[in-house]
PDB file of C-alpha atoms in Angstrom:
ATOM      1  CA  MET U  15      -9.821 -79.398 -27.138  1.00  0.00           C
ATOM      2  CA  GLU U  16      -7.365 -77.697 -24.972  1.00  0.00           C
ATOM      3  CA  PRO U  17      -8.408 -74.736 -27.443  1.00  0.00           C
ATOM      4  CA  ASN U  18     -11.867 -74.936 -26.618  1.00  0.00           C
ATOM      5  CA  CYS U  19     -10.740 -75.493 -23.044  1.00  0.00           C
ATOM      6  CA  THR U  20      -8.812 -72.334 -22.766  1.00  0.00           C
ATOM      7  CA  ALA U  21     -11.705 -70.777 -24.366  1.00  0.00           C
ATOM      8  CA  GLY U  22     -14.044 -71.823 -22.149  1.00  0.00           C
ATOM      9  CA  GLY U  23     -11.430 -70.505 -19.434  1.00  0.00           C
ATOM     10  CA  ALA U  24     -11.346 -67.222 -20.826  1.00  0.00           C
ATOM     11  CA  GLU U  25     -14.997 -67.562 -20.545  1.00  0.00           C
ATOM     12  CA  GLU U  26     -15.268 -67.500 -17.366  1.00  0.00           C
ATOM     13  CA  GLU U  27     -12.864 -64.976 -16.002  1.00  0.00           C
ATOM     14  CA  HIS U  28     -14.926 -62.625 -18.109  1.00  0.00           C
ATOM     15  CA  HIS U  29     -17.620 -63.378 -16.507  1.00  0.00           C
ATOM     16  CA  GLY U  30     -15.455 -63.428 -12.688  1.00  0.00           C
ATOM     17  CA  ASN U  31     -14.852 -60.062 -13.345  1.00  0.00           C
ATOM     18  CA  TYR U  32     -18.318 -58.498 -14.381  1.00  0.00           C
ATOM     19  CA  SER U  33     -20.318 -56.761 -11.442  1.00  0.00           C
ATOM     20  CA  PRO U  34     -23.477 -57.881 -10.611  1.00  0.00           C
ATOM     21  CA  ASN U  35     -24.849 -54.434  -9.281  1.00  0.00           C
ATOM     22  CA  PRO U  36     -24.918 -52.291 -12.410  1.00  0.00           C
ATOM     23  CA  SER U  37     -25.449 -49.220 -10.701  1.00  0.00           C
ATOM     24  CA  ALA U  38     -22.235 -48.820  -9.314  1.00  0.00           C
ATOM     25  CA  GLU U  39     -20.798 -48.099 -12.911  1.00  0.00           C
ATOM     26  CA  VAL U  40     -23.949 -46.398 -14.304  1.00  0.00           C
ATOM     27  CA  ALA U  41     -24.613 -43.978 -11.684  1.00  0.00           C
ATOM     28  CA  PRO U  42     -22.318 -41.459 -11.903  1.00  0.00           C
ATOM     29  CA  GLY U  43     -22.979 -40.909 -15.573  1.00  0.00           C
ATOM     30  CA  LYS U  44     -26.568 -40.148 -14.847  1.00  0.00           C
ATOM     31  CA  HIS U  45     -25.463 -37.776 -12.071  1.00  0.00           C
ATOM     32  CA  ALA U  46     -23.765 -35.771 -14.991  1.00  0.00           C
ATOM     33  CA  VAL U  47     -26.336 -35.891 -17.005  1.00  0.00           C
ATOM     34  CA  ALA U  48     -28.820 -34.388 -14.627  1.00  0.00           C
ATOM     35  CA  GLU U  49     -26.272 -31.788 -13.993  1.00  0.00           C
ATOM     36  CA  ALA U  50     -25.881 -30.699 -17.657  1.00  0.00           C
ATOM     37  CA  LEU U  51     -29.811 -30.417 -17.990  1.00  0.00           C
ATOM     38  CA  GLU U  52     -30.544 -28.470 -15.210  1.00  0.00           C
ATOM     39  CA  GLU U  53     -27.783 -26.410 -16.363  1.00  0.00           C
ATOM     40  CA  VAL U  54     -29.624 -25.985 -20.128  1.00  0.00           C
ATOM     41  CA  GLN U  55     -32.532 -25.702 -18.238  1.00  0.00           C
ATOM     42  CA  GLU U  56     -31.210 -22.593 -16.047  1.00  0.00           C
ATOM     43  CA  GLU U  57     -30.182 -21.088 -19.932  1.00  0.00           C
ATOM     44  CA  LEU U  58     -33.348 -21.333 -21.161  1.00  0.00           C
ATOM     45  CA  ILE U  59     -34.921 -19.560 -17.946  1.00  0.00           C
ATOM     46  CA  GLU U  60     -32.496 -16.776 -18.146  1.00  0.00           C
ATOM     47  CA  HIS U  61     -33.086 -16.169 -22.173  1.00  0.00           C
ATOM     48  CA  GLN U  62     -36.973 -16.675 -21.668  1.00  0.00           C
ATOM     49  CA  PRO U  63     -38.668 -13.189 -22.291  1.00  0.00           C
ATOM     50  CA  LEU U  64     -40.957 -11.568 -19.789  1.00  0.00           C
ATOM     51  CA  GLU U  65     -44.542 -11.637 -20.247  1.00  0.00           C
ATOM     52  CA  GLN U  66     -46.399  -8.345 -20.422  1.00  0.00           C
ATOM     53  CA  GLU U  67     -47.501  -9.122 -17.042  1.00  0.00           C
ATOM     54  CA  ASP U  68     -43.956  -8.934 -15.553  1.00  0.00           C
ATOM     55  CA  LEU U  69     -43.246  -5.395 -17.173  1.00  0.00           C
ATOM     56  CA  ASN U  70     -46.561  -3.945 -15.834  1.00  0.00           C
ATOM     57  CA  PHE U  71     -44.562  -2.035 -12.732  1.00  0.00           C
ATOM     58  CA  GLU U  72     -47.612  -0.587 -11.318  1.00  0.00           C
ATOM     59  CA  LYS U  73     -48.491  -3.850 -10.336  1.00  0.00           C
ATOM     60  CA  TRP U  74     -45.540  -4.055  -7.480  1.00  0.00           C
ATOM     61  CA  LYS U  75     -46.115  -0.821  -6.142  1.00  0.00           C
ATOM     62  CA  PRO U  76     -47.250  -0.885  -2.406  1.00  0.00           C
ATOM     63  CA  LYS U  77     -50.797  -0.058  -2.714  1.00  0.00           C
ATOM     64  CA  PRO U  78     -51.507   3.073  -0.562  1.00  0.00           C
ATOM     65  CA  LYS U  79     -52.894   3.023   2.997  1.00  0.00           C
ATOM     66  CA  PRO U  80     -55.967   5.228   3.202  1.00  0.00           C
ATOM     67  CA  LYS U  81     -56.021   7.924   4.923  1.00  0.00           C
ATOM     68  CA  ARG U  82     -56.335   8.024   8.347  1.00  0.00           C
ATOM     69  CA  THR U  83     -59.277  11.174   9.963  1.00  0.00           C
ATOM     70  CA  LEU U  84     -58.448  13.375  12.262  1.00  0.00           C
ATOM     71  CA  HIS U  85     -61.053  11.307  14.683  1.00  0.00           C
ATOM     72  CA  GLU U  86     -58.984   8.165  14.293  1.00  0.00           C
ATOM     73  CA  LYS U  87     -55.860   9.918  15.095  1.00  0.00           C
ATOM     74  CA  ALA U  88     -57.190  11.386  17.628  1.00  0.00           C
ATOM     75  CA  PHE U  89     -58.240   8.479  19.067  1.00  0.00           C
ATOM     76  CA  ASP U  90     -54.991   7.108  18.978  1.00  0.00           C
ATOM     77  CA  VAL U  91     -53.676   9.497  20.710  1.00  0.00           C
ATOM     78  CA  LYS U  92     -55.819   9.016  23.451  1.00  0.00           C
ATOM     79  CA  THR U  93     -55.709   5.378  23.888  1.00  0.00           C
ATOM     80  CA  TYR U  94     -51.336   5.885  23.500  1.00  0.00           C
ATOM     81  CA  LEU U  95     -52.006   7.910  26.690  1.00  0.00           C
ATOM     82  CA  TRP U  96     -53.971   6.211  28.643  1.00  0.00           C
ATOM     83  CA  ASN U  97     -55.172   2.530  27.554  1.00  0.00           C
ATOM     84  CA  ALA U  98     -58.450   1.490  29.737  1.00  0.00           C
ATOM     85  CA  GLU U  99     -57.911  -2.359  28.250  1.00  0.00           C
ATOM     86  CA  THR U 100     -54.420  -2.763  29.402  1.00  0.00           C
ATOM     87  CA  ARG U 101     -54.267  -0.245  32.244  1.00  0.00           C
ATOM     88  CA  GLU U 102     -51.213   1.376  30.687  1.00  0.00           C
ATOM     89  CA  PHE U 103     -50.089   5.060  30.764  1.00  0.00           C
ATOM     90  CA  MET U 104     -48.123   5.683  27.480  1.00  0.00           C
ATOM     91  CA  GLY U 105     -47.540   2.249  26.832  1.00  0.00           C
ATOM     92  CA  ARG U 106     -46.594   1.262  30.411  1.00  0.00           C
ATOM     93  CA  THR U 107     -48.334  -0.255  33.166  1.00  0.00           C
ATOM     94  CA  GLY U 108     -48.072   1.131  36.999  1.00  0.00           C
ATOM     95  CA  HIS U 109     -45.777  -1.075  37.746  1.00  0.00           C
ATOM     96  CA  SER U 110     -43.207  -0.608  34.532  1.00  0.00           C
ATOM     97  CA  TRP U 111     -43.095   3.278  35.385  1.00  0.00           C
ATOM     98  CA  PHE U 112     -42.343   2.370  39.019  1.00  0.00           C
ATOM     99  CA  LEU U 113     -39.490   0.178  38.379  1.00  0.00           C
ATOM    100  CA  ILE U 114     -38.000   2.602  35.500  1.00  0.00           C
ATOM    101  CA  ILE U 115     -37.841   5.589  37.806  1.00  0.00           C
ATOM    102  CA  LEU U 116     -36.695   4.063  40.624  1.00  0.00           C
ATOM    103  CA  PHE U 117     -34.004   2.687  38.466  1.00  0.00           C
ATOM    104  CA  TYR U 118     -33.171   6.062  36.840  1.00  0.00           C
ATOM    105  CA  THR U 119     -33.310   7.845  40.776  1.00  0.00           C
ATOM    106  CA  ALA U 120     -30.922   4.726  41.936  1.00  0.00           C
ATOM    107  CA  LEU U 121     -28.678   5.780  38.983  1.00  0.00           C
ATOM    108  CA  TYR U 122     -28.588   9.586  38.819  1.00  0.00           C
ATOM    109  CA  ALA U 123     -28.181   9.585  42.702  1.00  0.00           C
ATOM    110  CA  PHE U 124     -24.938   7.465  42.636  1.00  0.00           C
ATOM    111  CA  LEU U 125     -23.889   9.374  39.862  1.00  0.00           C
ATOM    112  CA  ALA U 126     -24.375  12.303  41.781  1.00  0.00           C
ATOM    113  CA  ALA U 127     -22.511  10.920  45.052  1.00  0.00           C
ATOM    114  CA  MET U 128     -19.948   9.882  42.810  1.00  0.00           C
ATOM    115  CA  PHE U 129     -18.928  13.194  41.534  1.00  0.00           C
ATOM    116  CA  GLY U 130     -19.217  14.856  44.764  1.00  0.00           C
ATOM    117  CA  ALA U 131     -17.091  12.105  46.209  1.00  0.00           C
ATOM    118  CA  CYS U 132     -14.428  13.091  43.637  1.00  0.00           C
ATOM    119  CA  MET U 133     -14.628  16.663  44.346  1.00  0.00           C
ATOM    120  CA  TRP U 134     -14.560  16.692  47.968  1.00  0.00           C
ATOM    121  CA  CYS U 135     -11.472  14.165  47.703  1.00  0.00           C
ATOM    122  CA  LEU U 136     -10.049  17.006  45.011  1.00  0.00           C
ATOM    123  CA  MET U 137     -10.579  19.868  47.263  1.00  0.00           C
ATOM    124  CA  LEU U 138      -8.766  18.010  50.149  1.00  0.00           C
ATOM    125  CA  SER U 139      -5.982  18.057  48.112  1.00  0.00           C
ATOM    126  CA  ILE U 140      -5.865  21.401  46.497  1.00  0.00           C
ATOM    127  CA  SER U 141      -4.857  24.513  49.300  1.00  0.00           C
ATOM    128  CA  PRO U 142      -7.424  27.546  48.905  1.00  0.00           C
ATOM    129  CA  TYR U 143      -4.112  30.145  49.823  1.00  0.00           C
ATOM    130  CA  HIS U 144      -1.117  28.629  47.147  1.00  0.00           C
ATOM    131  CA  PRO U 145      -1.765  26.897  44.275  1.00  0.00           C
ATOM    132  CA  THR U 146      -0.092  23.463  43.724  1.00  0.00           C
ATOM    133  CA  HIS U 147       1.474  24.611  40.172  1.00  0.00           C
ATOM    134  CA  ASN U 148       2.123  27.831  39.475  1.00  0.00           C
ATOM    135  CA  ASP U 149       2.256  28.314  35.473  1.00  0.00           C
ATOM    136  CA  ARG U 150       2.731  32.332  35.968  1.00  0.00           C
ATOM    137  CA  VAL U 151       5.336  33.512  33.276  1.00  0.00           C
ATOM    138  CA  MET U 152       8.063  35.149  34.878  1.00  0.00           C
ATOM    139  CA  PRO U 153       9.667  37.476  35.069  1.00  0.00           C
ATOM    140  CA  PRO U 154       6.112  39.304  35.355  1.00  0.00           C
ATOM    141  CA  GLY U 155       4.469  41.885  32.596  1.00  0.00           C
ATOM    142  CA  MET U 156       3.112  45.336  33.494  1.00  0.00           C
ATOM    143  CA  THR U 157      -0.275  46.930  32.641  1.00  0.00           C
ATOM    144  CA  MET U 158      -1.191  50.269  32.356  1.00  0.00           C
ATOM    145  CA  SER U 159      -3.763  52.845  32.892  1.00  0.00           C
ATOM    146  CA  PRO U 160      -5.887  54.568  31.438  1.00  0.00           C
ATOM    147  CA  GLN U 161      -6.811  52.162  28.689  1.00  0.00           C
ATOM    148  CA  LEU U 162     -10.564  51.897  27.146  1.00  0.00           C
ATOM    149  CA  ASP U 163     -11.789  48.527  26.095  1.00  0.00           C
ATOM    150  CA  GLY U 164      -8.563  46.659  26.379  1.00  0.00           C
ATOM    151  CA  HIS U 165      -6.895  49.318  23.937  1.00  0.00           C
ATOM    152  CA  TYR U 166      -3.408  51.276  25.197  1.00  0.00           C
ATOM    153  CA  GLU U 167      -3.255  53.906  22.495  1.00  0.00           C
ATOM    154  CA  ILE U 168      -4.300  57.507  24.310  1.00  0.00           C
ATOM    155  CA  ALA U 169      -5.122  60.151  21.623  1.00  0.00           C
ATOM    156  CA  PHE U 170      -6.389  63.817  23.022  1.00  0.00           C
ATOM    157  CA  ASN U 171      -6.743  67.226  21.924  1.00  0.00           C
ATOM    158  CA  ALA U 172      -5.546  69.057  25.013  1.00  0.00           C
ATOM    159  CA  SER U 173      -7.701  72.211  24.221  1.00  0.00           C
ATOM    160  CA  ASP U 174     -11.112  69.991  23.929  1.00  0.00           C
ATOM    161  CA  ARG U 175     -11.818  68.642  27.194  1.00  0.00           C
ATOM    162  CA  LYS U 176     -14.290  65.674  25.750  1.00  0.00           C
ATOM    163  CA  SER U 177     -11.438  64.323  23.807  1.00  0.00           C
ATOM    164  CA  TRP U 178      -9.458  63.902  27.444  1.00  0.00           C
ATOM    165  CA  LYS U 179     -12.346  63.370  30.392  1.00  0.00           C
ATOM    166  CA  LYS U 180     -12.700  59.624  30.139  1.00  0.00           C
ATOM    167  CA  TYR U 181      -8.897  59.259  30.043  1.00  0.00           C
ATOM    168  CA  ALA U 182      -9.001  61.680  33.868  1.00  0.00           C
ATOM    169  CA  LYS U 183     -12.223  59.691  34.923  1.00  0.00           C
ATOM    170  CA  LEU U 184     -10.688  56.372  34.703  1.00  0.00           C
ATOM    171  CA  MET U 185      -7.558  57.572  36.310  1.00  0.00           C
ATOM    172  CA  GLU U 186      -9.374  58.464  39.089  1.00  0.00           C
ATOM    173  CA  GLU U 187     -11.235  55.373  39.725  1.00  0.00           C
ATOM    174  CA  GLN U 188      -8.245  53.177  39.810  1.00  0.00           C
ATOM    175  CA  LEU U 189      -6.272  55.616  42.820  1.00  0.00           C
ATOM    176  CA  ARG U 190      -9.979  55.545  44.335  1.00  0.00           C
ATOM    177  CA  SER U 191      -8.526  53.198  46.838  1.00  0.00           C
ATOM    178  CA  TYR U 192      -4.762  54.697  47.413  1.00  0.00           C
ATOM    179  CA  ASN U 193      -6.630  57.554  49.248  1.00  0.00           C
ATOM    180  CA  ASP U 194      -3.981  58.515  52.182  1.00  0.00           C
ATOM    181  CA  ALA U 195      -7.253  58.019  54.738  1.00  0.00           C
ATOM    182  CA  LEU U 196      -8.165  54.692  53.835  1.00  0.00           C
ATOM    183  CA  GLN U 197      -4.492  53.457  53.603  1.00  0.00           C
ATOM    184  CA  GLU U 198      -3.852  54.357  56.850  1.00  0.00           C
ATOM    185  CA  GLN U 199      -6.778  53.093  58.076  1.00  0.00           C
ATOM    186  CA  ARG U 200      -6.782  49.611  56.334  1.00  0.00           C
ATOM    187  CA  ASN U 201      -3.005  49.459  56.142  1.00  0.00           C
ATOM    188  CA  ILE U 202       0.637  49.585  57.671  1.00  0.00           C
ATOM    189  CA  GLN U 203       3.627  51.744  57.574  1.00  0.00           C
ATOM    190  CA  CYS U 204       6.725  49.047  56.508  1.00  0.00           C
ATOM    191  CA  PRO U 205      10.653  49.615  56.650  1.00  0.00           C
ATOM    192  CA  GLN U 206      11.589  50.392  52.715  1.00  0.00           C
ATOM    193  CA  ASP U 207      13.659  48.280  50.613  1.00  0.00           C
ATOM    194  CA  ALA U 208      13.237  44.796  52.278  1.00  0.00           C
ATOM    195  CA  TYR U 209      10.994  42.212  51.707  1.00  0.00           C
ATOM    196  CA  PHE U 210       7.988  42.315  54.176  1.00  0.00           C
ATOM    197  CA  MET U 211       8.035  38.025  55.097  1.00  0.00           C
ATOM    198  CA  GLN U 212       5.140  36.573  56.691  1.00  0.00           C
ATOM    199  CA  ASP U 213       5.437  32.921  56.190  1.00  0.00           C
ATOM    200  CA  ASP U 214       5.410  32.413  60.056  1.00  0.00           C
ATOM    201  CA  GLN U 215       2.132  32.527  60.653  1.00  0.00           C
ATOM    202  CA  GLU U 216      -0.741  30.061  60.212  1.00  0.00           C
ATOM    203  CA  GLU U 217      -1.549  28.933  56.113  1.00  0.00           C
ATOM    204  CA  SER U 218      -5.107  30.733  56.973  1.00  0.00           C
ATOM    205  CA  ALA U 219      -3.955  33.688  58.561  1.00  0.00           C
ATOM    206  CA  GLU U 220      -4.572  37.186  57.307  1.00  0.00           C
ATOM    207  CA  ARG U 221      -1.293  39.171  56.206  1.00  0.00           C
ATOM    208  CA  LYS U 222      -0.823  42.525  56.700  1.00  0.00           C
ATOM    209  CA  SER U 223      -0.333  44.936  53.924  1.00  0.00           C
ATOM    210  CA  CYS U 224       2.308  48.267  53.482  1.00  0.00           C
ATOM    211  CA  GLN U 225       0.842  51.801  52.554  1.00  0.00           C
ATOM    212  CA  PHE U 226       1.145  52.912  49.349  1.00  0.00           C
ATOM    213  CA  LYS U 227      -0.626  57.117  49.393  1.00  0.00           C
ATOM    214  CA  ARG U 228      -2.193  58.535  46.799  1.00  0.00           C
ATOM    215  CA  SER U 229       0.190  61.593  47.620  1.00  0.00           C
ATOM    216  CA  TRP U 230       2.866  60.269  47.300  1.00  0.00           C
ATOM    217  CA  LEU U 231       2.003  60.496  43.282  1.00  0.00           C
ATOM    218  CA  GLY U 232       3.045  64.197  43.763  1.00  0.00           C
ATOM    219  CA  GLU U 233       1.536  65.496  39.919  1.00  0.00           C
ATOM    220  CA  CYS U 234       0.402  62.445  39.031  1.00  0.00           C
ATOM    221  CA  SER U 235      -2.029  61.869  41.891  1.00  0.00           C
ATOM    222  CA  GLY U 236      -4.986  63.579  40.791  1.00  0.00           C
ATOM    223  CA  LEU U 237      -5.191  65.990  44.210  1.00  0.00           C
ATOM    224  CA  GLN U 238      -3.078  68.865  42.956  1.00  0.00           C
ATOM    225  CA  ASP U 239      -4.200  68.635  39.197  1.00  0.00           C
ATOM    226  CA  PRO U 240      -7.710  66.723  39.168  1.00  0.00           C
ATOM    227  CA  HIS U 241      -7.377  66.522  35.180  1.00  0.00           C
ATOM    228  CA  PHE U 242      -3.938  64.444  35.624  1.00  0.00           C
ATOM    229  CA  GLY U 243      -1.969  66.257  32.961  1.00  0.00           C
ATOM    230  CA  PHE U 244      -4.108  65.762  30.075  1.00  0.00           C
ATOM    231  CA  SER U 245      -5.697  69.673  30.055  1.00  0.00           C
ATOM    232  CA  GLN U 246      -1.713  71.039  29.494  1.00  0.00           C
ATOM    233  CA  GLY U 247      -0.499  68.733  27.379  1.00  0.00           C
ATOM    234  CA  LYS U 248       1.490  66.746  29.641  1.00  0.00           C
ATOM    235  CA  PRO U 249      -1.023  63.408  30.689  1.00  0.00           C
ATOM    236  CA  CYS U 250       0.511  61.016  33.157  1.00  0.00           C
ATOM    237  CA  ILE U 251      -0.162  56.837  33.156  1.00  0.00           C
ATOM    238  CA  LEU U 252       0.443  54.367  35.927  1.00  0.00           C
ATOM    239  CA  LEU U 253       2.153  51.039  35.399  1.00  0.00           C
ATOM    240  CA  ARG U 254       1.639  47.868  37.711  1.00  0.00           C
ATOM    241  CA  MET U 255       3.491  44.931  37.670  1.00  0.00           C
ATOM    242  CA  ASN U 256       1.604  41.706  37.283  1.00  0.00           C
ATOM    243  CA  ARG U 257       1.052  40.371  40.967  1.00  0.00           C
ATOM    244  CA  ILE U 258       2.382  36.239  41.550  1.00  0.00           C
ATOM    245  CA  LEU U 259       1.643  34.823  44.556  1.00  0.00           C
ATOM    246  CA  GLY U 260       5.045  34.518  46.593  1.00  0.00           C
ATOM    247  CA  TYR U 261       6.974  36.089  43.920  1.00  0.00           C
ATOM    248  CA  LEU U 262      10.425  37.914  45.051  1.00  0.00           C
ATOM    249  CA  PRO U 263      11.439  40.144  42.208  1.00  0.00           C
ATOM    250  CA  GLY U 264      14.483  41.732  42.147  1.00  0.00           C
ATOM    251  CA  GLN U 265      16.868  39.407  44.758  1.00  0.00           C
ATOM    252  CA  GLY U 266      16.852  41.928  47.290  1.00  0.00           C
ATOM    253  CA  THR U 267      17.442  44.962  44.772  1.00  0.00           C
ATOM    254  CA  PRO U 268      14.379  47.116  43.600  1.00  0.00           C
ATOM    255  CA  VAL U 269      13.390  46.278  39.787  1.00  0.00           C
ATOM    256  CA  ASN U 270      13.053  49.890  38.374  1.00  0.00           C
ATOM    257  CA  VAL U 271      11.081  51.179  34.993  1.00  0.00           C
ATOM    258  CA  THR U 272      12.228  52.553  32.199  1.00  0.00           C
ATOM    259  CA  CYS U 273      10.446  54.043  29.148  1.00  0.00           C
ATOM    260  CA  GLY U 274      11.340  54.776  25.477  1.00  0.00           C
ATOM    261  CA  VAL U 275      10.221  55.102  21.957  1.00  0.00           C
ATOM    262  CA  LYS U 276      10.000  52.050  20.377  1.00  0.00           C
ATOM    263  CA  LYS U 277       8.342  53.621  16.603  1.00  0.00           C
ATOM    264  CA  GLY U 278       9.169  57.381  15.798  1.00  0.00           C
ATOM    265  CA  VAL U 279      11.333  60.269  16.786  1.00  0.00           C
ATOM    266  CA  PRO U 280      13.206  59.593  20.119  1.00  0.00           C
ATOM    267  CA  GLU U 281      13.214  63.240  20.530  1.00  0.00           C
ATOM    268  CA  SER U 282       9.366  63.391  20.440  1.00  0.00           C
ATOM    269  CA  LEU U 283       8.977  62.089  23.427  1.00  0.00           C
ATOM    270  CA  GLY U 284      10.621  64.692  25.787  1.00  0.00           C
ATOM    271  CA  GLU U 285      10.877  64.713  29.415  1.00  0.00           C
ATOM    272  CA  LEU U 286       9.912  61.856  31.598  1.00  0.00           C
ATOM    273  CA  GLN U 287       8.764  62.037  35.783  1.00  0.00           C
ATOM    274  CA  PHE U 288       8.180  59.311  37.627  1.00  0.00           C
ATOM    275  CA  PHE U 289       6.377  58.920  41.004  1.00  0.00           C
ATOM    276  CA  PRO U 290       6.729  58.313  43.721  1.00  0.00           C
ATOM    277  CA  LYS U 291       9.923  56.518  42.173  1.00  0.00           C
ATOM    278  CA  SER U 292      10.777  54.814  38.862  1.00  0.00           C
ATOM    279  CA  ILE U 293      11.052  51.707  41.035  1.00  0.00           C
ATOM    280  CA  PHE U 294       8.856  48.459  42.726  1.00  0.00           C
ATOM    281  CA  ASN U 295      10.037  48.718  46.386  1.00  0.00           C
ATOM    282  CA  LEU U 296      10.577  45.749  48.123  1.00  0.00           C
ATOM    283  CA  MET U 297       8.317  46.252  50.615  1.00  0.00           C
ATOM    284  CA  TYR U 298       5.392  45.217  48.889  1.00  0.00           C
ATOM    285  CA  TYR U 299       6.385  41.644  48.381  1.00  0.00           C
ATOM    286  CA  PRO U 300       6.210  39.018  48.562  1.00  0.00           C
ATOM    287  CA  PHE U 301       2.000  38.848  47.881  1.00  0.00           C
ATOM    288  CA  TYR U 302       0.073  36.084  49.584  1.00  0.00           C
ATOM    289  CA  GLY U 303      -3.155  35.639  47.530  1.00  0.00           C
ATOM    290  CA  LYS U 304      -6.528  37.577  48.132  1.00  0.00           C
ATOM    291  CA  LEU U 305      -7.720  35.331  50.647  1.00  0.00           C
ATOM    292  CA  ARG U 306      -4.636  36.295  52.754  1.00  0.00           C
ATOM    293  CA  HIS U 307      -3.550  39.425  51.539  1.00  0.00           C
ATOM    294  CA  VAL U 308      -7.268  40.970  51.523  1.00  0.00           C
ATOM    295  CA  ASN U 309      -6.006  44.587  51.954  1.00  0.00           C
ATOM    296  CA  TYR U 310      -2.938  44.676  49.472  1.00  0.00           C
ATOM    297  CA  THR U 311      -2.323  47.385  47.507  1.00  0.00           C
ATOM    298  CA  ALA U 312      -0.578  46.967  44.667  1.00  0.00           C
ATOM    299  CA  PRO U 313       2.354  49.476  44.180  1.00  0.00           C
ATOM    300  CA  VAL U 314       2.476  51.646  40.989  1.00  0.00           C
ATOM    301  CA  VAL U 315       4.621  53.592  38.931  1.00  0.00           C
ATOM    302  CA  ALA U 316       3.425  56.980  37.559  1.00  0.00           C
ATOM    303  CA  VAL U 317       5.173  58.539  34.590  1.00  0.00           C
ATOM    304  CA  ARG U 318       4.592  62.174  33.812  1.00  0.00           C
ATOM    305  CA  PHE U 319       5.224  62.851  30.018  1.00  0.00           C
ATOM    306  CA  ASN U 320       6.144  66.706  30.268  1.00  0.00           C
ATOM    307  CA  GLY U 321       7.585  67.368  26.783  1.00  0.00           C
ATOM    308  CA  LEU U 322       5.448  65.699  24.130  1.00  0.00           C
ATOM    309  CA  GLN U 323       5.741  67.157  20.768  1.00  0.00           C
ATOM    310  CA  TYR U 324       1.937  67.564  19.236  1.00  0.00           C
ATOM    311  CA  ASP U 325       0.663  66.073  16.242  1.00  0.00           C
ATOM    312  CA  THR U 326       2.958  63.516  16.251  1.00  0.00           C
ATOM    313  CA  HIS U 327       2.165  59.607  16.583  1.00  0.00           C
ATOM    314  CA  ILE U 328       4.447  57.838  18.730  1.00  0.00           C
ATOM    315  CA  VAL U 329       4.917  54.416  20.240  1.00  0.00           C
ATOM    316  CA  VAL U 330       6.045  54.243  23.727  1.00  0.00           C
ATOM    317  CA  LYS U 331       7.864  51.108  25.172  1.00  0.00           C
ATOM    318  CA  CYS U 332       8.053  50.700  29.271  1.00  0.00           C
ATOM    319  CA  LYS U 333       9.838  47.956  30.504  1.00  0.00           C
ATOM    320  CA  LEU U 334      11.378  46.331  34.152  1.00  0.00           C
ATOM    321  CA  ASN U 335      14.884  45.952  34.775  1.00  0.00           C
ATOM    322  CA  GLY U 336      16.386  44.017  37.469  1.00  0.00           C
ATOM    323  CA  LYS U 337      16.800  40.442  38.555  1.00  0.00           C
ATOM    324  CA  TYR U 338      13.883  38.399  38.218  1.00  0.00           C
ATOM    325  CA  PHE U 339      14.560  34.963  39.720  1.00  0.00           C
TER     326      PHE U 339
END
């Protein structure tokens, strides 16, 4: 009897652990089977050969649109310009055009006012008579006349008038403002070897200028020899020191000019003459700018080459000598 009871007890214990809801254990298995079936179907679809209709690519091409006649195109343009049904001009109603024109008018008026205000503030901070920052290189350089088209090379034949006439004409044009009568009318005589300081005047007041007469250039003035020595094979050139506003060259000592051979035989240069002297006199400095120094005449140094060797190409270098700061 005890074994039976024991078996019955074991059987009852077995039934006690059995779940009455069999779907709780079977559901995961069904889900895995469904996923496996889907994968098999996808593989079959991928490996399924294409039908003949699928290979007909003409079927998939977009159908061409029917060509529009000229009358239809003209009608579309006319409708775009003025649509009588919607009362629109170029796709917009009158109210829409009014708003967009008003918007851009206000926008550009604001931008113009802002730009004008910025320029006005900028001009208030800038003096028209002297620069806030001076970026001119010191010491200044020199310019030479005559020069054709920015070239400093001079080549001529003393016996051929056409070869040097252009140089003589340029010299005459450069010295026209130095005529004695014009200098006496516009400028004043100044004490030499001293700066002509005029800083005690108002900023906008016109400054006086010192005379520099053409007759002071002697044989290079063009008064005695209108050919400036070119017809004799003894040409003249003019040297000017570049103007820098407020610059005082030499620190109280005039800056002088020297010329020499840079390339070539030194003896081929010969004798040189300087008019009126080989210096830039201090009385022409400082320069106060074009607005205040209206009649300012920049001083020049004329160089006459009296002993140039004919049929020789030489490079002449002229430089300034002195204290520059």
